[in-house]
mmCIF file of C-alpha atoms in Angstrom:
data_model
loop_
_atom_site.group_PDB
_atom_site.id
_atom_site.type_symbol
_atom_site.label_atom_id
_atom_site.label_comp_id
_atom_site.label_asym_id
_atom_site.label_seq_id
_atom_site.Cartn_x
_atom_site.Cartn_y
_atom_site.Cartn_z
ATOM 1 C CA UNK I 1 9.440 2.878 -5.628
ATOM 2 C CA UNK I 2 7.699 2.261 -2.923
ATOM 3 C CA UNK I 3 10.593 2.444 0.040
ATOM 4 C CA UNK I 4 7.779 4.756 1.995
ATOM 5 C CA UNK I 5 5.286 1.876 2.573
ATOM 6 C CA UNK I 6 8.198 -0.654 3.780
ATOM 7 C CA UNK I 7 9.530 2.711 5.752
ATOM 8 C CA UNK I 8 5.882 2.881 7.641
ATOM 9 C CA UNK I 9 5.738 -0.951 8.068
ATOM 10 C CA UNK I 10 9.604 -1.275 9.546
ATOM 11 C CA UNK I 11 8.812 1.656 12.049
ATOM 12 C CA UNK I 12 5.436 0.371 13.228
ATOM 13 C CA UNK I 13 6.568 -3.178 13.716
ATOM 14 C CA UNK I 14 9.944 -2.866 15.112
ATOM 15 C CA UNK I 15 8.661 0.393 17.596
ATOM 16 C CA UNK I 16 6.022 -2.431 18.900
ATOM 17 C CA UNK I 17 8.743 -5.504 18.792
ATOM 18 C CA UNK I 18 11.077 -3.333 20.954
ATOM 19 C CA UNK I 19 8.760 -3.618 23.935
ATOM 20 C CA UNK I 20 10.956 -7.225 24.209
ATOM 21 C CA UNK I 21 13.654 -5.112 24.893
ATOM 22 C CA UNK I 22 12.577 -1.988 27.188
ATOM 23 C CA UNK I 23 10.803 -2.676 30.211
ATOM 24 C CA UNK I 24 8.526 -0.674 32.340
ATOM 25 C CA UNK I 25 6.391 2.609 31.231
ATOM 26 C CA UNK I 26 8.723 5.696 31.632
ATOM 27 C CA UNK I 27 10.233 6.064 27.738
ATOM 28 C CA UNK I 28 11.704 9.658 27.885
ATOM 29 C CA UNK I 29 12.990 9.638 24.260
ATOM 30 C CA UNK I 30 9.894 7.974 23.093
ATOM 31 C CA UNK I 31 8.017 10.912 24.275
ATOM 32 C CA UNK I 32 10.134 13.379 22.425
ATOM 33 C CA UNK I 33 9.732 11.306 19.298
ATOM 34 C CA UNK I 34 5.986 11.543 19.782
ATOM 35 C CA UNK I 35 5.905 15.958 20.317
ATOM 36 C CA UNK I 36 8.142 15.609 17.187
ATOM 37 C CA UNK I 37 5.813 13.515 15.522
ATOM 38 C CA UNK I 38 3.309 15.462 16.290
ATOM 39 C CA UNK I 39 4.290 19.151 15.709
ATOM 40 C CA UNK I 40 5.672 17.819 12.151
ATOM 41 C CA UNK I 41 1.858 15.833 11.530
ATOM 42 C CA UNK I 42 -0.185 19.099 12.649
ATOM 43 C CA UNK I 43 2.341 21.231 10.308
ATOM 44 C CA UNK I 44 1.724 19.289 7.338
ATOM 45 C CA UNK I 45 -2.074 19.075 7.869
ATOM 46 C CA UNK I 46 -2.321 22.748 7.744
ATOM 47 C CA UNK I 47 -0.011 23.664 5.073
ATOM 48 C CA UNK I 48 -0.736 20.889 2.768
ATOM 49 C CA UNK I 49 -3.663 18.592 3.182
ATOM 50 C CA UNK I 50 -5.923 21.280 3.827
ATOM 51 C CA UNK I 51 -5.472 23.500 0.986
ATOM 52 C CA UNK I 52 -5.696 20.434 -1.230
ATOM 53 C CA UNK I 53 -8.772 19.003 0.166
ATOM 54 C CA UNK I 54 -10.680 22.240 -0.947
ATOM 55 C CA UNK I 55 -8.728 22.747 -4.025
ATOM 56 C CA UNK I 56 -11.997 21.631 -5.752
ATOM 57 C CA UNK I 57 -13.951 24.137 -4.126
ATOM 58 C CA UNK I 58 -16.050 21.675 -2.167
ATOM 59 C CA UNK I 59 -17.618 23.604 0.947
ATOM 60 C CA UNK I 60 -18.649 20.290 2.544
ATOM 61 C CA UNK I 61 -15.050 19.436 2.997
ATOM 62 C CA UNK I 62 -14.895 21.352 6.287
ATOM 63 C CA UNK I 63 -17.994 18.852 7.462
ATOM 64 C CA UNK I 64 -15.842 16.240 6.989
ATOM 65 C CA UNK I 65 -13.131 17.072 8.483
ATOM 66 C CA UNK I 66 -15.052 17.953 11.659
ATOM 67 C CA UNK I 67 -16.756 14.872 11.493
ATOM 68 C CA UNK I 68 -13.039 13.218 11.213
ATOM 69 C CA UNK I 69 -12.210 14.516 14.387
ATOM 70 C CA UNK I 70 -15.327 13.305 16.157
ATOM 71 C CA UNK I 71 -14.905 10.170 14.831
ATOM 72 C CA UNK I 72 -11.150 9.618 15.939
ATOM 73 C CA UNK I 73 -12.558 10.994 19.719
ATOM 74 C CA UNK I 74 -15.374 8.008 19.097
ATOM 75 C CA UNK I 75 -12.432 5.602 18.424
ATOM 76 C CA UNK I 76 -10.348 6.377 21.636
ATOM 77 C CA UNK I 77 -13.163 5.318 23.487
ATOM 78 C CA UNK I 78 -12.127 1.676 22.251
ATOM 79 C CA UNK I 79 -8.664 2.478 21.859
ATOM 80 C CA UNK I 80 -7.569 3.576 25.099
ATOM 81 C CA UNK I 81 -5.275 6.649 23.628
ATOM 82 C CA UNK I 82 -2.596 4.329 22.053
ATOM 83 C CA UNK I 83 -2.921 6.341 19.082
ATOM 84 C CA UNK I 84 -0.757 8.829 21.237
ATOM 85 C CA UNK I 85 1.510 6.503 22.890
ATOM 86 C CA UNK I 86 -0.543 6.014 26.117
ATOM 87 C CA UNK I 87 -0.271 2.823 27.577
ATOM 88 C CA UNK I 88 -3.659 2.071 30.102
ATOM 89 C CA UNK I 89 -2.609 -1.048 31.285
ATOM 90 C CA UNK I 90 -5.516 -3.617 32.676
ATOM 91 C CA UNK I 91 -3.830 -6.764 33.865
ATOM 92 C CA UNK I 92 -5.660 -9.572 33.782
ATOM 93 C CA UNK I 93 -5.380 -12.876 35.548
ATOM 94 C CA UNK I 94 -6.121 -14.404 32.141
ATOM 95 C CA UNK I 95 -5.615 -13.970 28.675
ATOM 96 C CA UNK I 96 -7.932 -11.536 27.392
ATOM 97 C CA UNK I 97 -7.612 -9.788 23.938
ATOM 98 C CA UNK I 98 -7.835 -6.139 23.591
ATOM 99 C CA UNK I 99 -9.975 -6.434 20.947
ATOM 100 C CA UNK I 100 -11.487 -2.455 20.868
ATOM 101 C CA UNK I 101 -7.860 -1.699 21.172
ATOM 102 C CA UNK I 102 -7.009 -3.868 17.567
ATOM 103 C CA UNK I 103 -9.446 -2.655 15.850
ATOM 104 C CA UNK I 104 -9.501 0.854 16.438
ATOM 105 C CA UNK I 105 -6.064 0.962 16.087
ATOM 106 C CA UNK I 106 -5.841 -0.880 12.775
ATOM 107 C CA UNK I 107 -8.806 1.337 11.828
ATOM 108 C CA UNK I 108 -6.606 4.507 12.249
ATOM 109 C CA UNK I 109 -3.390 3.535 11.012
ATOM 110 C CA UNK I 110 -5.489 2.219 7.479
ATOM 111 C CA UNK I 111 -6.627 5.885 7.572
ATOM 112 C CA UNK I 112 -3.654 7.704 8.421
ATOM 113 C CA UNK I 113 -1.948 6.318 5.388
ATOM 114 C CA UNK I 114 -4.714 7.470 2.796
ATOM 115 C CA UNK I 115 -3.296 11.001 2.420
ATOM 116 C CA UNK I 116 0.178 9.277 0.824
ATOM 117 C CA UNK I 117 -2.066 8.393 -2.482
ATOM 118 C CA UNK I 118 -2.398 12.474 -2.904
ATOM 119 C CA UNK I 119 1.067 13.284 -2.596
ATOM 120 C CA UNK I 120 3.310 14.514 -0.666
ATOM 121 C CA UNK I 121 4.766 11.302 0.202
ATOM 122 C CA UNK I 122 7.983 12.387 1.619
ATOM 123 C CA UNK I 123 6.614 14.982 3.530
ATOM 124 C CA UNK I 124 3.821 12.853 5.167
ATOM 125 C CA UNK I 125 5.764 9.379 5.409
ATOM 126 C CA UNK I 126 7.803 10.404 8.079
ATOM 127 C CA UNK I 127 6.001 11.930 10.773
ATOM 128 C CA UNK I 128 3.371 9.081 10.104
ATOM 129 C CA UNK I 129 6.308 6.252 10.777
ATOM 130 C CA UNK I 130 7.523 7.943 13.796
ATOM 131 C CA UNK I 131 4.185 8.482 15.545
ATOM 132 C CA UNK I 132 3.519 4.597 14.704
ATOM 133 C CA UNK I 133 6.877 4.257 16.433
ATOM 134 C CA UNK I 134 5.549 4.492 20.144
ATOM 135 C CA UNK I 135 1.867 3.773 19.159
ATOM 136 C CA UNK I 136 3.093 0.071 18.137
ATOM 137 C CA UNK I 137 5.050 0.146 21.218
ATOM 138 C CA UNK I 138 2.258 1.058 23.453
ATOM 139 C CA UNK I 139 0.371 -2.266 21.801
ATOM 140 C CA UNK I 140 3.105 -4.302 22.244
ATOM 141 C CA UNK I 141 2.912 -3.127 25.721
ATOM 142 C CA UNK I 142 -0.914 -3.790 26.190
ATOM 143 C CA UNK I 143 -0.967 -6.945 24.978
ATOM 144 C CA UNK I 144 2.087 -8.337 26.752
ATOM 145 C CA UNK I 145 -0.066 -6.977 30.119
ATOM 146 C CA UNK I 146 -2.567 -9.158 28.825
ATOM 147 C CA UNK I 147 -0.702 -12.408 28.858
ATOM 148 C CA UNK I 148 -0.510 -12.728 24.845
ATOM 149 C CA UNK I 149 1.915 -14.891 23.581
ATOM 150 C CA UNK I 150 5.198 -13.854 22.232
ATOM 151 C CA UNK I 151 4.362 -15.276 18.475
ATOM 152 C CA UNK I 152 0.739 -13.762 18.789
ATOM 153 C CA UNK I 153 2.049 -10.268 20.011
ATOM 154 C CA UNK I 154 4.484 -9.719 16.993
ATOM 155 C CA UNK I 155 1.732 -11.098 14.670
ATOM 156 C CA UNK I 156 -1.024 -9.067 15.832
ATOM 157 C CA UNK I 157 1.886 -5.811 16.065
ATOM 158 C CA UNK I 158 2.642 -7.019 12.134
ATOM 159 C CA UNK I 159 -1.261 -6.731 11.801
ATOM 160 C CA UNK I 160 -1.218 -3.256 13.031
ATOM 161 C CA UNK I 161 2.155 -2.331 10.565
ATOM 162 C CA UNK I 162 0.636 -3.146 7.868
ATOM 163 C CA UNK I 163 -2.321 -1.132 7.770
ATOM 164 C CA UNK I 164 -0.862 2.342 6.813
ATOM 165 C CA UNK I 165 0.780 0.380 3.367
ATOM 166 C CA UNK I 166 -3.168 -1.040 2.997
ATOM 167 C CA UNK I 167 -4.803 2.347 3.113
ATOM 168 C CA UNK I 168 -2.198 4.189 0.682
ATOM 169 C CA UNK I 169 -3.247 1.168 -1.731
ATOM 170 C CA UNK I 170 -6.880 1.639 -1.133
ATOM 171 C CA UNK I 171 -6.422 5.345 -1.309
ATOM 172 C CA UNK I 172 -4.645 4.839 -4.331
ATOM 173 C CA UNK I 173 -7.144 3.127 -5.943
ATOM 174 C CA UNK I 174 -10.042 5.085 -5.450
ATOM 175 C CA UNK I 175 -8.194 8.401 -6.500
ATOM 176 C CA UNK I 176 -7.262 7.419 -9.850
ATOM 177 C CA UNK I 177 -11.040 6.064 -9.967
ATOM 178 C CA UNK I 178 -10.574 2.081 -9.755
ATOM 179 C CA UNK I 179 -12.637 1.771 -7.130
ATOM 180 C CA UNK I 180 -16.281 2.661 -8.256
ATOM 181 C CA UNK I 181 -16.996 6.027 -8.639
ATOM 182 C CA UNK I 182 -15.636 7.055 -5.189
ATOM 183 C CA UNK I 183 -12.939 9.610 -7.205
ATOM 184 C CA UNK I 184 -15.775 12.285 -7.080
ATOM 185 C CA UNK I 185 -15.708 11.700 -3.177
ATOM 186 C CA UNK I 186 -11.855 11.581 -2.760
ATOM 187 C CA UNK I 187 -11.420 15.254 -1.276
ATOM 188 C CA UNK I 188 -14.068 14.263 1.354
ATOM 189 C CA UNK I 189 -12.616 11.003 2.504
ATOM 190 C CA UNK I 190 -9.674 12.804 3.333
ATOM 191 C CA UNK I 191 -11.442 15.712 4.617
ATOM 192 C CA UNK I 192 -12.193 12.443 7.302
ATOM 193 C CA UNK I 193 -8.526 11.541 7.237
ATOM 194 C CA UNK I 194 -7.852 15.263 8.280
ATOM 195 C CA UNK I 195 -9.384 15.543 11.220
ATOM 196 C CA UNK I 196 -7.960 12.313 12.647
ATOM 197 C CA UNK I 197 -4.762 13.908 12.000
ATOM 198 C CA UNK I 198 -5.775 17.188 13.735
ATOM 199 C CA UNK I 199 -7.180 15.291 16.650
ATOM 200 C CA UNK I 200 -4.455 13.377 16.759
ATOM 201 C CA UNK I 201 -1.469 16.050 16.343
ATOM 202 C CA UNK I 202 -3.066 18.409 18.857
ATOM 203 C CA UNK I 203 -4.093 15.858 21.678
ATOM 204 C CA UNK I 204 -0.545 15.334 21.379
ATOM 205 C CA UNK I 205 0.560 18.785 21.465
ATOM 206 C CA UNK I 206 -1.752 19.687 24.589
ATOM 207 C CA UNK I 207 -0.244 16.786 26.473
ATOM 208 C CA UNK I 208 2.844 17.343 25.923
ATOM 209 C CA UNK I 209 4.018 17.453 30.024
ATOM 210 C CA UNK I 210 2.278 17.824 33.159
ATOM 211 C CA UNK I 211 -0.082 20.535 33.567
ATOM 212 C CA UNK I 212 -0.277 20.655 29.549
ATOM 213 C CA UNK I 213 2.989 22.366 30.082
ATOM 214 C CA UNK I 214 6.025 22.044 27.472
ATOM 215 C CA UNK I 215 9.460 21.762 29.043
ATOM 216 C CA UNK I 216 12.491 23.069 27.393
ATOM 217 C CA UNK I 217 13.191 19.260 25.224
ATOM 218 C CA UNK I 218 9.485 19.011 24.356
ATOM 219 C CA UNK I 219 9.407 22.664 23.277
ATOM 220 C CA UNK I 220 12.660 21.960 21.065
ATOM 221 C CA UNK I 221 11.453 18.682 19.619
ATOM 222 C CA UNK I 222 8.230 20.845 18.596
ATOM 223 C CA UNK I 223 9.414 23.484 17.008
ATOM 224 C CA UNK I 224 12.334 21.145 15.351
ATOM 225 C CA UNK I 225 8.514 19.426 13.890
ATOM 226 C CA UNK I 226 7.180 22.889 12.619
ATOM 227 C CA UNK I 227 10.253 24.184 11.171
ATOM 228 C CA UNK I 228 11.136 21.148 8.994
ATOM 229 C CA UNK I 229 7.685 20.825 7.371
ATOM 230 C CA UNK I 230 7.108 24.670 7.212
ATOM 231 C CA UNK I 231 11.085 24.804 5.842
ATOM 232 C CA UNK I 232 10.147 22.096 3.110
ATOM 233 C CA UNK I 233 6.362 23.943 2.404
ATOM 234 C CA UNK I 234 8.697 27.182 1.823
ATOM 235 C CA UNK I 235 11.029 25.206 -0.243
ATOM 236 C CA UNK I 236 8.290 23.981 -3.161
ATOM 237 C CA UNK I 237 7.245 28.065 -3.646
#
């Protein structure tokens, strides 16, 4: 029943416990997997998530979401861009623990897996797990640089897979109203949850080569994105 939430833990914590096995910072395939990702994320936001979040005719939805997307640029500032794969490395003589970098991080992937308590499960789950596939990596990556332990870099990676499963639960709970009487707010928490995902998608999108310039592979693994969520939008009318 719920194969999506072990689906979006497995990708986030074996993408980060494969920086054991890849050295250096030049993943080609990685970055494909991340244009794919993102393409398929922005896709869904537009022809899914954002029809439903005004379904209840709710005008300060569209506050929300802006304010989602400010908050997600707020959270970079701590974050360091590892919600897109980027890996700013500070090495340190010393063990020092990215701690901005944790929490923001845990912060977005507890939000990015909100939207799975609405629906569209199978739609969302997957570009979700394979944009935590190099954004695990890229922490794996960080806090190896910062001389973390082997046994606290998985746990702390584990900490980070975890979160997405947490906020479909939360999500979960407030949408069918056990959580207070946050239900009458639920189209506005993910109005939040939809900007992240525009930030995200489209930071992704614009960086998507040098120059903010696709090459041919990027441009494929893009439009691969857009036409599988568009083909499976087209498929429920």
């Amino acid at each position: 029943m719920y194969w999506y939430l072990l689906l979006l833990f497995l990708s986030a914590f074996l993408g980060g416990a494969a920086v054991f096995l890849f050295k250096g910072g030049n993943h080609k395939q990685l970055k494909l997997v991340l244009s794919f990702s993102g393409a398929y994320l922005f896709a869904i936001t537009v022809l899914h998530l954002i029809p439903d979040a005004y379904h209840g005719n709710d005008h300060m939805v569209g506050v929300f979401i802006l304010g989602g997307f400010i908050f997600q640029i707020v959270l970079e500032q701590f974050s360091d861009g590892i919600e897109h794969g980027h890996m700013h490395l500070h090495q340190h003589e010393k063990a020092v623990f990215p701690l901005g970098i944790m929490v923001s991080l845990c912060l977005h992937g507890f939000l990015e897996g909100m939207p799975l308590a609405a629906g569209y499960k199978e739609e969302l789950v997957f570009g979700i797990a394979l944009h935590h596939i190099p954004a695990a990596f890229a922490l794996g990556t960080v806090l190896l640089a910062n001389h973390q332990s082997r046994g606290k870099t998985l746990f702390f990676i584990a900490l980070f897979a975890v979160m997405a499963p947490l906020g479909y639960f939360v999500s979960d709970a407030i949408s069918s109203g056990g959580i207070g009487n946050l239900q009458r707010y639920f189209n506005r928490i993910m109005g939040v949850v939809i900007g992240i995902f525009l930030h995200i998608s489209t930071t992704i999108l614009f960086e998507a080569g040098p120059d903010h310039k696709f090459n041919r592979r990027k441009l494929i693994a893009v439009l691969l994105g857009v036409g599988i969520a568009l083909a499976s939008f087209v498929a429920e009318l």
